[in-house]
mmCIF file of C-alpha atoms and ligand atoms in Angstrom:
data_model
loop_
_atom_site.group_PDB
_atom_site.id
_atom_site.type_symbol
_atom_site.label_atom_id
_atom_site.label_comp_id
_atom_site.label_asym_id
_atom_site.label_seq_id
_atom_site.Cartn_x
_atom_site.Cartn_y
_atom_site.Cartn_z
ATOM 1 C CA MET A 7 100.826 119.113 80.541
ATOM 2 C CA LYS A 8 99.539 115.815 82.027
ATOM 3 C CA VAL A 9 97.905 116.384 85.119
ATOM 4 C CA LEU A 10 96.705 113.018 86.843
ATOM 5 C CA ILE A 11 94.997 112.978 90.361
ATOM 6 C CA LYS A 12 95.783 109.359 92.574
ATOM 7 C CA PRO A 13 94.202 108.010 95.465
ATOM 8 C CA SER A 14 97.373 108.888 97.958
ATOM 9 C CA HIS A 15 100.768 110.234 98.201
ATOM 10 C CA GLU A 16 102.038 106.946 98.568
ATOM 11 C CA SER A 17 100.956 105.996 94.616
ATOM 12 C CA ILE A 18 102.034 109.066 93.173
ATOM 13 C CA GLY A 19 105.734 108.166 94.518
ATOM 14 C CA LEU A 20 105.295 104.799 93.616
ATOM 15 C CA GLU A 21 104.882 105.899 89.822
ATOM 16 C CA VAL A 22 107.187 108.957 90.203
ATOM 17 C CA ALA A 23 110.032 106.537 91.136
ATOM 18 C CA ASP A 24 109.516 104.003 88.387
ATOM 19 C CA SER A 25 109.733 106.919 85.792
ATOM 20 C CA ILE A 26 113.113 107.914 87.378
ATOM 21 C CA GLU A 27 113.995 104.086 87.625
ATOM 22 C CA LYS A 28 113.178 103.775 83.667
ATOM 23 C CA LEU A 29 114.943 106.862 83.318
ATOM 24 C CA VAL A 30 118.532 105.868 85.280
ATOM 25 C CA ARG A 31 118.360 101.769 83.755
ATOM 26 C CA GLU A 32 118.516 103.584 80.718
ATOM 27 C CA ASN A 33 120.694 106.182 81.051
ATOM 28 C CA PRO A 34 122.874 105.603 84.109
ATOM 29 C CA ALA A 35 124.135 108.689 83.816
ATOM 30 C CA ALA A 36 120.973 110.567 84.056
ATOM 31 C CA VAL A 37 120.862 114.219 85.717
ATOM 32 C CA LEU A 38 118.233 114.535 88.421
ATOM 33 C CA GLY A 39 116.796 117.702 90.073
ATOM 34 C CA VAL A 40 115.635 117.146 93.695
ATOM 35 C CA ALA A 41 113.540 118.923 95.431
ATOM 36 C CA THR A 42 112.909 119.816 99.192
ATOM 37 C CA GLY A 43 109.510 119.430 100.675
ATOM 38 C CA SER A 44 107.608 117.129 102.392
ATOM 39 C CA SER A 45 105.671 116.063 98.121
ATOM 40 C CA PRO A 46 108.585 114.539 97.159
ATOM 41 C CA LEU A 47 109.696 112.307 100.364
ATOM 42 C CA PRO A 48 107.483 109.498 98.920
ATOM 43 C CA VAL A 49 109.389 109.283 95.944
ATOM 44 C CA TYR A 50 112.874 109.634 97.771
ATOM 45 C CA ALA A 51 111.577 106.927 99.849
ATOM 46 C CA GLU A 52 110.664 104.350 97.270
ATOM 47 C CA LEU A 53 113.976 104.884 95.317
ATOM 48 C CA VAL A 54 116.392 104.442 98.525
ATOM 49 C CA ARG A 55 114.116 101.200 99.106
ATOM 50 C CA ARG A 56 115.208 100.096 95.236
ATOM 51 C CA HIS A 57 118.652 100.839 96.008
ATOM 52 C CA ARG A 58 118.694 98.710 99.117
ATOM 53 C CA GLU A 59 116.381 95.775 97.777
ATOM 54 C CA GLU A 60 116.722 95.751 94.133
ATOM 55 C CA GLY A 61 120.048 97.321 93.107
ATOM 56 C CA LEU A 62 118.849 100.186 91.473
ATOM 57 C CA SER A 63 122.225 102.831 91.054
ATOM 58 C CA PHE A 64 122.707 106.066 90.679
ATOM 59 C CA ALA A 65 126.258 106.060 91.147
ATOM 60 C CA ARG A 66 126.881 107.499 87.438
ATOM 61 C CA CYS A 67 123.960 109.978 88.186
ATOM 62 C CA GLN A 68 124.371 113.644 89.180
ATOM 63 C CA ALA A 69 121.646 115.845 90.878
ATOM 64 C CA PHE A 70 120.785 119.558 91.115
ATOM 65 C CA MET A 71 118.800 120.850 93.950
ATOM 66 C CA LEU A 72 116.401 123.766 93.303
ATOM 67 C CA ASP A 73 117.237 126.386 95.946
ATOM 68 C CA GLU A 74 118.734 127.090 99.440
ATOM 69 C CA TYR A 75 118.206 129.061 102.399
ATOM 70 C CA VAL A 76 121.062 131.678 102.418
ATOM 71 C CA GLY A 77 122.908 132.350 105.609
ATOM 72 C CA ILE A 78 121.305 129.143 107.346
ATOM 73 C CA ALA A 79 123.645 127.384 109.786
ATOM 74 C CA ALA A 80 125.921 124.444 108.115
ATOM 75 C CA ASP A 81 124.559 121.825 110.526
ATOM 76 C CA HIS A 82 120.841 123.244 110.927
ATOM 77 C CA PRO A 83 117.928 120.048 109.896
ATOM 78 C CA GLU A 84 116.245 122.041 107.549
ATOM 79 C CA ARG A 85 119.317 123.892 105.602
ATOM 80 C CA TYR A 86 118.046 122.333 102.151
ATOM 81 C CA ARG A 87 121.124 120.451 101.724
ATOM 82 C CA ASN A 88 121.537 118.433 104.846
ATOM 83 C CA PHE A 89 117.338 117.685 104.125
ATOM 84 C CA ILE A 90 118.042 116.180 100.576
ATOM 85 C CA ASP A 91 121.438 114.065 102.550
ATOM 86 C CA ARG A 92 118.971 112.773 105.058
ATOM 87 C CA PHE A 93 116.002 111.812 102.800
ATOM 88 C CA PHE A 94 118.141 110.774 99.432
ATOM 89 C CA ALA A 95 121.703 111.545 98.723
ATOM 90 C CA SER A 96 123.401 109.772 101.603
ATOM 91 C CA GLN A 97 120.962 106.781 101.771
ATOM 92 C CA VAL A 98 121.626 105.555 97.856
ATOM 93 C CA ASP A 99 124.991 105.684 96.135
ATOM 94 C CA PHE A 100 125.911 108.429 94.224
ATOM 95 C CA ALA A 101 129.543 109.842 93.579
ATOM 96 C CA GLU A 102 131.600 111.578 95.623
ATOM 97 C CA GLY A 103 130.517 115.655 94.322
ATOM 98 C CA ALA A 104 127.295 114.292 92.284
ATOM 99 C CA VAL A 105 124.936 116.358 94.041
ATOM 100 C CA HIS A 106 125.021 120.432 93.862
ATOM 101 C CA GLY A 107 123.142 122.732 95.307
ATOM 102 C CA PRO A 108 123.684 126.631 95.595
ATOM 103 C CA ASP A 109 125.914 127.136 98.394
ATOM 104 C CA GLY A 110 123.214 129.266 101.075
ATOM 105 C CA LEU A 111 126.898 129.701 102.847
ATOM 106 C CA ALA A 112 128.880 131.748 100.017
ATOM 107 C CA GLU A 113 130.497 135.045 100.858
ATOM 108 C CA ILE A 114 128.766 136.552 97.987
ATOM 109 C CA PRO A 115 125.710 134.519 96.931
ATOM 110 C CA GLU A 116 125.053 136.573 94.286
ATOM 111 C CA VAL A 117 128.416 135.221 92.703
ATOM 112 C CA GLU A 118 127.495 131.920 94.056
ATOM 113 C CA ALA A 119 123.946 131.928 91.953
ATOM 114 C CA MET A 120 125.897 133.184 88.970
ATOM 115 C CA GLY A 121 127.782 129.786 88.330
ATOM 116 C CA TYR A 122 124.922 127.365 89.192
ATOM 117 C CA ASP A 123 123.344 127.416 85.326
ATOM 118 C CA ASP A 124 126.655 127.006 84.105
ATOM 119 C CA ALA A 125 127.239 124.184 86.286
ATOM 120 C CA ILE A 126 123.677 122.983 85.177
ATOM 121 C CA GLU A 127 124.504 123.260 81.059
ATOM 122 C CA LYS A 128 128.332 121.510 82.121
ATOM 123 C CA ALA A 129 126.565 118.641 83.326
ATOM 124 C CA GLY A 130 124.293 118.389 80.079
ATOM 125 C CA GLY A 131 121.201 119.670 81.700
ATOM 126 C CA VAL A 132 118.367 118.265 83.994
ATOM 127 C CA ASP A 133 116.890 114.991 82.483
ATOM 128 C CA PHE A 134 113.930 115.056 84.989
ATOM 129 C CA GLN A 135 113.227 117.561 87.395
ATOM 130 C CA ILE A 136 110.852 116.773 90.851
ATOM 131 C CA LEU A 137 108.633 119.977 91.775
ATOM 132 C CA GLY A 138 106.691 120.654 94.649
ATOM 133 C CA VAL A 139 104.854 124.007 94.831
ATOM 134 C CA GLY A 140 104.151 126.507 97.337
ATOM 135 C CA SER A 141 100.656 127.775 98.356
ATOM 136 C CA ASN A 142 101.494 131.111 97.106
ATOM 137 C CA GLY A 143 101.931 129.590 93.284
ATOM 138 C CA HIS A 144 105.996 129.019 94.177
ATOM 139 C CA ILE A 145 108.138 126.894 92.202
ATOM 140 C CA ALA A 146 111.557 126.458 93.837
ATOM 141 C CA PHE A 147 112.138 129.907 95.377
ATOM 142 C CA ASN A 148 110.437 131.798 92.582
ATOM 143 C CA GLU A 149 108.093 133.818 94.388
ATOM 144 C CA PRO A 150 104.793 135.405 92.559
ATOM 145 C CA GLY A 151 105.994 138.371 90.142
ATOM 146 C CA SER A 152 108.649 135.876 89.048
ATOM 147 C CA THR A 153 109.270 136.190 84.911
ATOM 148 C CA GLN A 154 109.849 133.321 82.521
ATOM 149 C CA ASP A 155 113.325 134.475 81.908
ATOM 150 C CA THR A 156 114.744 134.231 85.201
ATOM 151 C CA ARG A 157 118.230 132.358 86.530
ATOM 152 C CA THR A 158 118.956 131.055 89.377
ATOM 153 C CA ARG A 159 119.492 134.255 91.754
ATOM 154 C CA THR A 160 119.095 135.595 95.491
ATOM 155 C CA ILE A 161 115.670 136.342 96.100
ATOM 156 C CA ALA A 162 113.656 138.040 99.093
ATOM 157 C CA LEU A 163 110.977 135.401 100.925
ATOM 158 C CA THR A 164 107.149 136.280 100.803
ATOM 159 C CA GLU A 165 105.856 136.371 104.360
ATOM 160 C CA GLN A 166 103.278 134.105 103.170
ATOM 161 C CA THR A 167 106.262 131.420 102.297
ATOM 162 C CA ARG A 168 108.305 132.372 105.758
ATOM 163 C CA THR A 169 104.689 132.044 107.657
ATOM 164 C CA ASP A 170 104.332 128.477 106.002
ATOM 165 C CA ASN A 171 107.307 127.303 106.405
ATOM 166 C CA ALA A 172 107.970 128.607 110.219
ATOM 167 C CA ARG A 173 106.564 124.652 110.764
ATOM 168 C CA PHE A 174 110.269 123.134 110.200
ATOM 169 C CA PHE A 175 111.651 126.450 112.537
ATOM 170 C CA ASP A 176 109.883 125.513 115.864
ATOM 171 C CA GLY A 177 106.559 127.307 114.495
ATOM 172 C CA ASP A 178 108.835 130.876 114.921
ATOM 173 C CA VAL A 179 108.388 132.593 111.873
ATOM 174 C CA SER A 180 111.264 135.030 113.160
ATOM 175 C CA GLN A 181 113.555 132.035 112.620
ATOM 176 C CA VAL A 182 112.685 131.529 108.702
ATOM 177 C CA PRO A 183 115.556 133.076 106.721
ATOM 178 C CA ARG A 184 114.828 136.179 104.596
ATOM 179 C CA LEU A 185 116.996 135.300 101.593
ATOM 180 C CA ALA A 186 117.143 132.015 99.365
ATOM 181 C CA LEU A 187 118.919 131.013 95.999
ATOM 182 C CA THR A 188 117.004 129.731 93.512
ATOM 183 C CA GLN A 189 116.868 128.069 90.184
ATOM 184 C CA GLY A 190 114.929 130.435 88.145
ATOM 185 C CA LEU A 191 112.078 129.978 86.427
ATOM 186 C CA GLY A 192 113.928 130.080 82.838
ATOM 187 C CA THR A 193 116.385 127.499 84.183
ATOM 188 C CA ILE A 194 113.649 125.044 85.487
ATOM 189 C CA MET A 195 112.117 125.369 82.228
ATOM 190 C CA GLN A 196 114.799 124.149 80.653
ATOM 191 C CA SER A 197 115.119 120.387 82.319
ATOM 192 C CA ARG A 198 114.067 117.974 79.637
ATOM 193 C CA GLU A 199 110.983 116.596 81.816
ATOM 194 C CA ILE A 200 109.245 117.483 84.893
ATOM 195 C CA VAL A 201 106.994 115.794 87.245
ATOM 196 C CA MET A 202 105.132 118.402 90.008
ATOM 197 C CA ILE A 203 103.530 117.005 93.217
ATOM 198 C CA ALA A 204 100.912 118.806 94.912
ATOM 199 C CA ILE A 205 99.717 117.177 97.932
ATOM 200 C CA GLY A 206 96.565 118.635 100.759
ATOM 201 C CA GLU A 207 93.943 121.705 100.587
ATOM 202 C CA GLY A 208 96.616 124.184 100.987
ATOM 203 C CA LYS A 209 97.592 123.690 97.470
ATOM 204 C CA ALA A 210 94.305 123.517 95.936
ATOM 205 C CA GLU A 211 94.174 127.342 94.730
ATOM 206 C CA ALA A 212 97.690 126.898 93.169
ATOM 207 C CA VAL A 213 96.814 123.829 91.485
ATOM 208 C CA ARG A 214 93.282 125.529 89.893
ATOM 209 C CA GLU A 215 95.546 128.711 88.499
ATOM 210 C CA LEU A 216 98.045 125.798 87.051
ATOM 211 C CA VAL A 217 95.857 124.063 85.440
ATOM 212 C CA GLU A 218 92.807 126.167 84.551
ATOM 213 C CA GLY A 219 94.099 129.830 85.099
ATOM 214 C CA GLN A 220 95.922 132.051 82.629
ATOM 215 C CA ALA A 221 99.798 131.636 82.346
ATOM 216 C CA ARG A 222 100.813 134.974 84.647
ATOM 217 C CA ARG A 223 103.685 135.856 86.669
ATOM 218 C CA GLU A 224 101.043 136.309 89.575
ATOM 219 C CA TRP A 225 101.346 132.536 89.830
ATOM 220 C CA PRO A 226 104.581 131.199 88.924
ATOM 221 C CA VAL A 227 103.405 127.655 88.509
ATOM 222 C CA THR A 228 101.313 128.350 85.686
ATOM 223 C CA ILE A 229 105.249 128.655 83.325
ATOM 224 C CA LEU A 230 104.508 125.003 83.543
ATOM 225 C CA GLN A 231 101.409 125.119 80.810
ATOM 226 C CA ARG A 232 104.202 126.336 78.789
ATOM 227 C CA HIS A 233 106.479 122.753 79.327
ATOM 228 C CA PRO A 234 106.120 120.547 76.626
ATOM 229 C CA ASN A 235 106.862 117.158 79.195
ATOM 230 C CA THR A 236 105.170 118.081 82.405
ATOM 231 C CA THR A 237 103.042 115.989 84.589
ATOM 232 C CA VAL A 238 101.463 116.931 87.609
ATOM 233 C CA TYR A 239 100.262 114.883 90.210
ATOM 234 C CA LEU A 240 97.929 115.640 92.607
ATOM 235 C CA ASP A 241 95.686 113.743 95.522
ATOM 236 C CA GLU A 242 91.816 114.430 95.969
ATOM 237 C CA ALA A 243 92.915 117.412 98.548
ATOM 238 C CA SER A 244 94.958 119.492 96.203
ATOM 239 C CA ALA A 245 92.699 118.567 93.346
ATOM 240 C CA SER A 246 89.623 119.940 95.342
ATOM 241 C CA LEU A 247 89.094 123.305 93.529
ATOM 242 C CA LEU A 248 89.077 121.963 89.797
ATOM 243 C CA SER A 249 85.859 122.264 88.041
ATOM 244 C CA ASP A 250 85.828 118.912 86.974
ATOM 245 C CA PRO A 251 88.052 116.092 88.911
ATOM 246 C CA ALA A 252 86.562 113.714 86.992
ATOM 247 C CA LEU A 253 88.680 114.067 83.913
ATOM 248 C CA HIS A 254 92.109 114.066 86.308
ATOM 249 C CA ARG A 255 91.354 110.587 88.092
ATOM 250 C CA GLN A 256 93.255 107.678 87.098
ATOM 251 C CA ALA A 257 93.312 104.484 89.782
HETATM 252 C C1 GLP B 30 109.034 124.930 100.004
HETATM 253 C C2 GLP B 30 110.152 125.040 98.475
HETATM 254 C C3 GLP B 30 109.826 124.451 97.400
HETATM 255 C C4 GLP B 30 108.697 123.415 97.839
HETATM 256 C C5 GLP B 30 107.634 124.229 98.660
HETATM 257 C C6 GLP B 30 106.414 123.055 99.175
HETATM 258 O O1 GLP B 30 109.306 126.510 99.884
HETATM 259 N N1 GLP B 30 111.107 125.866 98.605
HETATM 260 O O2 GLP B 30 110.778 123.929 96.608
HETATM 261 O O3 GLP B 30 107.992 122.862 96.691
HETATM 262 O O4 GLP B 30 108.190 123.703 100.002
HETATM 263 O O5 GLP B 30 107.153 122.081 99.984
HETATM 264 P P1 GLP B 30 105.950 121.134 100.625
HETATM 265 O O6 GLP B 30 106.594 119.891 99.551
HETATM 266 O O7 GLP B 30 106.615 120.807 101.922
HETATM 267 O O8 GLP B 30 104.304 121.334 100.742
#
């Protein structure tokens, strides 16, 4: 696991966009794993710019979303499908049907979950997974206690996560769905390359556990320690609880 502290969120966005551009130019049919949240936004903004101004094309790529709220209205701006469309998918040239996500409005979410890992496998697996992390160490919506072999499934959101995400629901925690569909830790670990981005002091504890702690299920993000090709991008604030940040600084 490579750990890099960069001077700004924007510089992280540029560097991750470079990695994705390199992959897509080498393999125009690459499979991307896309995360919601504020952490990947500068990556998407830069990829959209390169698509518009430099001809970077996703026409033969596929993308798989990490997670989705169960039962959220189809037109809700915080529905993850709408989020990914707004900031990335609809701004570039993915083919119709090339961006996949678990359907939070499926009649039986458990059945929806069961088919999702198969769909990823059928597409050849995820080449490049973008990840954020929750303040409690969740990745996608794998809340503390999730085990390493989990696959896509439904999960009850913790009060911590619902409180963290209330900011997207008029600050009203009662509007935050209680259930989500999420790729499992086992699903995510099958990605060939992973980039995790953590910004701000709210992530500092999870980052300390990831970089210096023991891998354990109380901090799901620590599973990334066992992934053979993961890069973790931090800003100074998210790195502030590391014992020696200077080891990881990079201009
Ligand atoms: C949500 C998502 C995660 C995301 C996390 C962090 O809970 N399910 O996939 O990583 O938020 O979001 P942010 O990047 O906005 O801090």
